[in-house]
XYZ file of N, CA and C in Angstrom:
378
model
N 103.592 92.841 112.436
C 104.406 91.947 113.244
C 105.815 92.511 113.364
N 106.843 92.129 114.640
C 107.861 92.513 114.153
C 108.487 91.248 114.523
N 110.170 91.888 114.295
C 110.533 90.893 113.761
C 110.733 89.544 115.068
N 110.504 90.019 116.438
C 110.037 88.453 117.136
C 108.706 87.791 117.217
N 108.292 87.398 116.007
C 106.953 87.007 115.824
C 105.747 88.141 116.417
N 105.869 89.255 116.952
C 104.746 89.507 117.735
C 103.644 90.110 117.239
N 102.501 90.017 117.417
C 102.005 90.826 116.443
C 101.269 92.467 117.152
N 100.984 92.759 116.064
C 100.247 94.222 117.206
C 99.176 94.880 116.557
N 98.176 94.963 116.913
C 97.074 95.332 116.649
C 96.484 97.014 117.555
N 95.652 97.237 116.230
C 95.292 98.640 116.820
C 93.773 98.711 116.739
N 93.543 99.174 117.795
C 91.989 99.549 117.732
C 91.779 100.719 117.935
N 90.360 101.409 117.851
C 90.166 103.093 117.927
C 90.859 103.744 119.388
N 91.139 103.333 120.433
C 91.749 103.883 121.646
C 92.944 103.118 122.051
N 93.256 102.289 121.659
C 94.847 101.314 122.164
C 95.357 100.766 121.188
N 96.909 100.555 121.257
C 97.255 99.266 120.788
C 97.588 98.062 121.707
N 97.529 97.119 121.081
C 97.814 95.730 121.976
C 98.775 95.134 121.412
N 99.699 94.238 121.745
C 100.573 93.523 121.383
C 100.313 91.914 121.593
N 100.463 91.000 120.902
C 100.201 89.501 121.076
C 101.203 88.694 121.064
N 101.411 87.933 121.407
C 102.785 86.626 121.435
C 101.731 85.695 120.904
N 102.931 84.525 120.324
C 101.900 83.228 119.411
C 100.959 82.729 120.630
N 100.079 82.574 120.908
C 98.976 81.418 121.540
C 98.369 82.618 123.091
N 98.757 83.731 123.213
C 98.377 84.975 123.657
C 97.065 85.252 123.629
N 95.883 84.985 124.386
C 94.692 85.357 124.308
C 94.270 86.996 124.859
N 95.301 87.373 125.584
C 94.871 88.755 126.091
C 95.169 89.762 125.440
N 96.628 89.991 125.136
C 97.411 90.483 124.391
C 98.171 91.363 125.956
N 98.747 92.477 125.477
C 99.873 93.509 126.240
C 99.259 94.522 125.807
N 99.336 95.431 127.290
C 98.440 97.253 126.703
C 99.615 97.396 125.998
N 100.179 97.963 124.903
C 100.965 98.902 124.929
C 101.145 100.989 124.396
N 99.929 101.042 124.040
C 99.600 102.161 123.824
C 98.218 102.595 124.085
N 97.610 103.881 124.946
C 96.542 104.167 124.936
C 95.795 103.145 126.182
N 94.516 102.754 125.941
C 93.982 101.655 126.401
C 92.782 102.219 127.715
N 92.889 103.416 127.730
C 92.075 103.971 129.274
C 90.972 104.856 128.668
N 90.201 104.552 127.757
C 89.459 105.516 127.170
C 89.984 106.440 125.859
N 88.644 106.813 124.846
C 89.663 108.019 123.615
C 89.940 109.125 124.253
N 90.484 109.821 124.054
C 91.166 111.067 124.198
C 92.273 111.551 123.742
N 92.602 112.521 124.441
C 94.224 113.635 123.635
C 95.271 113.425 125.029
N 95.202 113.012 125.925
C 96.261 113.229 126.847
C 97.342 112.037 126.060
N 98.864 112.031 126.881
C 99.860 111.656 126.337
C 99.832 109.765 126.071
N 98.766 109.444 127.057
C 98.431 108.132 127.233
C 97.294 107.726 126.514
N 96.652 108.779 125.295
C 95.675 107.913 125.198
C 95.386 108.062 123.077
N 94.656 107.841 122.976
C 94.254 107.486 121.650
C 92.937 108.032 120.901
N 92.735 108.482 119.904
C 91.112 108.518 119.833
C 91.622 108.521 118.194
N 90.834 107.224 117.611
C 90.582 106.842 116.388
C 91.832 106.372 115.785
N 92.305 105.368 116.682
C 93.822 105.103 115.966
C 93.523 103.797 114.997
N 94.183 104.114 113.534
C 93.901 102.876 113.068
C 94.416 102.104 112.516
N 96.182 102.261 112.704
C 96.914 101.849 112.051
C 97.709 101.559 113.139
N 99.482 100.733 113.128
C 100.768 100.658 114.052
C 101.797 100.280 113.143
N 102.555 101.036 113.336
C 103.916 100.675 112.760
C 104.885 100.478 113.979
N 105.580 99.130 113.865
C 106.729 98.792 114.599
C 108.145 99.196 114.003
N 108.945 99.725 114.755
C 110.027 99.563 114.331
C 110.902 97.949 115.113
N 112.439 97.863 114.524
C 113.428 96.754 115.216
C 113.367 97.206 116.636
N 113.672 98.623 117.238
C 113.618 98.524 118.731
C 111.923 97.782 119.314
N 111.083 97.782 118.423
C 109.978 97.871 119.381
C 109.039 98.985 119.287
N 109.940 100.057 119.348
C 109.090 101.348 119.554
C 107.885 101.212 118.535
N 106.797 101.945 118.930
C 105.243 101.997 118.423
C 104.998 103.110 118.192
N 104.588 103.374 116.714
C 104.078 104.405 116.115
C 102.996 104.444 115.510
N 102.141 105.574 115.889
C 100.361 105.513 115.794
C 100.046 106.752 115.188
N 99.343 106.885 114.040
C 98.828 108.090 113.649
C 97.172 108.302 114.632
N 97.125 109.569 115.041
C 96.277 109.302 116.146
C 94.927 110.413 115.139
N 94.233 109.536 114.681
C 93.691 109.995 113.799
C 92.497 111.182 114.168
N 91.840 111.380 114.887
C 91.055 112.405 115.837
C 92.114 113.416 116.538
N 93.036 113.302 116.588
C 93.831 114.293 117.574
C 94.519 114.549 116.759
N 94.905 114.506 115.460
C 95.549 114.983 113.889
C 97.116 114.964 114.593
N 97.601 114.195 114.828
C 99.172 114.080 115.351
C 99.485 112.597 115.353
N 100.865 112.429 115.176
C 101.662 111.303 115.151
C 102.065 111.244 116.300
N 101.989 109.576 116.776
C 102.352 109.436 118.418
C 103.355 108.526 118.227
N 104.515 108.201 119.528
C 105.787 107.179 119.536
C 105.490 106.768 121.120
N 105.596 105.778 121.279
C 105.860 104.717 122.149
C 106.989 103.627 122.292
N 107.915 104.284 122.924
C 108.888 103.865 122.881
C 108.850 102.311 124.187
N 109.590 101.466 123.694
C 109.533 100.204 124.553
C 109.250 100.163 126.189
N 107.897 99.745 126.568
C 108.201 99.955 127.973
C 107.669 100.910 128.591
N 107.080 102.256 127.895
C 106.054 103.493 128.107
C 105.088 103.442 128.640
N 104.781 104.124 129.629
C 102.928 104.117 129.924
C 102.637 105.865 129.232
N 103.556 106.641 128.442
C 102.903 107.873 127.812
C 103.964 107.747 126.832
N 103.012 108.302 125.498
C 103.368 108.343 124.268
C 104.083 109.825 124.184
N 104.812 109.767 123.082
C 105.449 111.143 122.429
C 105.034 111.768 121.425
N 104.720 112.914 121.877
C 104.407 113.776 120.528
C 105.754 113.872 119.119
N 105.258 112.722 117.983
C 106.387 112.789 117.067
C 106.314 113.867 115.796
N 104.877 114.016 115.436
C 104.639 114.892 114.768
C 103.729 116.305 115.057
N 104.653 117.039 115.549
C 104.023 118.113 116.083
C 103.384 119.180 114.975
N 102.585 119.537 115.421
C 101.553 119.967 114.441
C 100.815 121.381 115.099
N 100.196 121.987 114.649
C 99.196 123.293 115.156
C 98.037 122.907 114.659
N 97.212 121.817 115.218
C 95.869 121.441 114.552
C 95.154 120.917 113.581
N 93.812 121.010 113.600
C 93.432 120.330 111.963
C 93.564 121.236 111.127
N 93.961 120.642 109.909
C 94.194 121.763 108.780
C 94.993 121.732 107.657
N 95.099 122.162 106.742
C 95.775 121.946 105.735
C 96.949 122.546 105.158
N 97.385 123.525 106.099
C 98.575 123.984 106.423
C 99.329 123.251 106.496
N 101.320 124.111 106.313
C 102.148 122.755 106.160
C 102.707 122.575 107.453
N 102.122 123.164 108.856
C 102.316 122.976 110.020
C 100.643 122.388 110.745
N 100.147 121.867 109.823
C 98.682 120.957 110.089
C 98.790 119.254 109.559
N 98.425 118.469 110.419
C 97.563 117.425 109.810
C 96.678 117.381 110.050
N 95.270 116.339 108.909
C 94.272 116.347 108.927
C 93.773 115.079 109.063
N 93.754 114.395 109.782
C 93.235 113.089 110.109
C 94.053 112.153 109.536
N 95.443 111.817 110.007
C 96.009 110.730 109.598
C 95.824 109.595 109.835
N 96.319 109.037 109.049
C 95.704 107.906 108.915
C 96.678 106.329 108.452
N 97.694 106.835 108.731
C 99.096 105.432 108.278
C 100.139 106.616 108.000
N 101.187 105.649 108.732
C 102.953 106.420 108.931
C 103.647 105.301 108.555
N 104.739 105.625 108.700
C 106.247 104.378 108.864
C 107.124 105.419 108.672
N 108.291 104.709 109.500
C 109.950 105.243 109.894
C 110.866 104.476 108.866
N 111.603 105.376 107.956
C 112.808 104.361 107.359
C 113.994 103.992 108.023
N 114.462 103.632 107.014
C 115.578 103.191 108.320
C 116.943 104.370 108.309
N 116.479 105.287 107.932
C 117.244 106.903 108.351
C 116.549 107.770 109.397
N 115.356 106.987 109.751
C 114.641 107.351 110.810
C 113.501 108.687 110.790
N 113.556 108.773 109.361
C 112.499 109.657 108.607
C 110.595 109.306 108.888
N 110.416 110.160 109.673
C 108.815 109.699 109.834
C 107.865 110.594 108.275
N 107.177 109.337 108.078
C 106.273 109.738 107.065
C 104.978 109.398 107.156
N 103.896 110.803 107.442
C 102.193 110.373 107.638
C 101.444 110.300 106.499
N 100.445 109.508 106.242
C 99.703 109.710 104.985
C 98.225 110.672 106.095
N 98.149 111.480 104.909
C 96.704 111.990 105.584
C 95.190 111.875 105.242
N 94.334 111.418 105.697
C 92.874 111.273 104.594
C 92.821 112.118 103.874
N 92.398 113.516 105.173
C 91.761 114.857 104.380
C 92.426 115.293 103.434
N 93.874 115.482 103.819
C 94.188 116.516 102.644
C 94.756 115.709 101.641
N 94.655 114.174 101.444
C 95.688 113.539 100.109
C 96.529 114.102 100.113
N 97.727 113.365 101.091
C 99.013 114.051 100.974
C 100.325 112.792 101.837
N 101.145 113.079 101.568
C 102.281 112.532 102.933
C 103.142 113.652 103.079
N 103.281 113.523 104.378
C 104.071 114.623 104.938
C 105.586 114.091 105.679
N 106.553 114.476 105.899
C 108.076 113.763 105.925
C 108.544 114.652 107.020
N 109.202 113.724 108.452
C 109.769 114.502 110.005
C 111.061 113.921 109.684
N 112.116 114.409 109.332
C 113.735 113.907 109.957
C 113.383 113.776 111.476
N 113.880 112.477 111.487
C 114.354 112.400 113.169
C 114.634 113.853 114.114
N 113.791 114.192 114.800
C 114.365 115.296 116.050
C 113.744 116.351 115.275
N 113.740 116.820 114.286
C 112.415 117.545 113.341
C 111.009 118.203 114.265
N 111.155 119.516 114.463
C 109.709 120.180 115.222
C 108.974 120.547 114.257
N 108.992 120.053 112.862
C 108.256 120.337 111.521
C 108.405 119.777 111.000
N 107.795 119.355 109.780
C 107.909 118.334 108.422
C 108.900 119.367 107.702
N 109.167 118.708 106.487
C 110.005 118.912 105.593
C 109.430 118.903 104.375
């Protein structure tokens, strides 16, 4: 939820967003089929909100961290990566993130039992 009641839910290709008594919900990420293009999703199973809004998805089949910033119909590549793998320029099926409030992105990964850490603006972990 954030902090205007809303809630947001993720399923394997979208997230949705809900208001209280909301039966449809709001596309706001993904939603047109799984896949790798900038709009879409494949095996997402987690969302982290930040205070702006913005939406962050570990996109668990496409081994990369995605941002959706308020208002988007295409996501951002936040954690750029070179594939599956266990390299420290790889993720391997992530699977849950969150942003602190220094704006530090952090992925947990299945495969490799690990978290990996992006400073804001960061083309690599740390």
């Amino acid at each position: 939820m954030d902090d205007q009641r809303n809630l947001y839910v993720s399923r394997p290709d979208a997230v949705r967003r809900y208001q209280i008594g909301d039966k449809q919900g709001t596309h706001i990420a993904g939603d047109i089929g799984q896949g790798s293009g900038l709009n879409q999703l494949k095996e997402s199973r987690y969302v982290f909100v930040d205070r702006q809004q913005t939406v962050y998805v570990p996109d668990c089949f496409n081994h990369r961290a995605m941002k959706w910033n308020k208002g988007a119909t295409e996501g951002i590549v936040v954690a750029e990566v070179h594939g599956n793998g266990n390299a420290l320029n790889q993720l391997a099926f992530p699977n849950g993130l969150l942003v602190d409030t220094l704006d530090i992105l952090y992925v947990t990964e299945f495969r490799n039992d690990r978290v990996m850490r992006w400073p804001k603006g960061a083309r690599q972990h740390s």
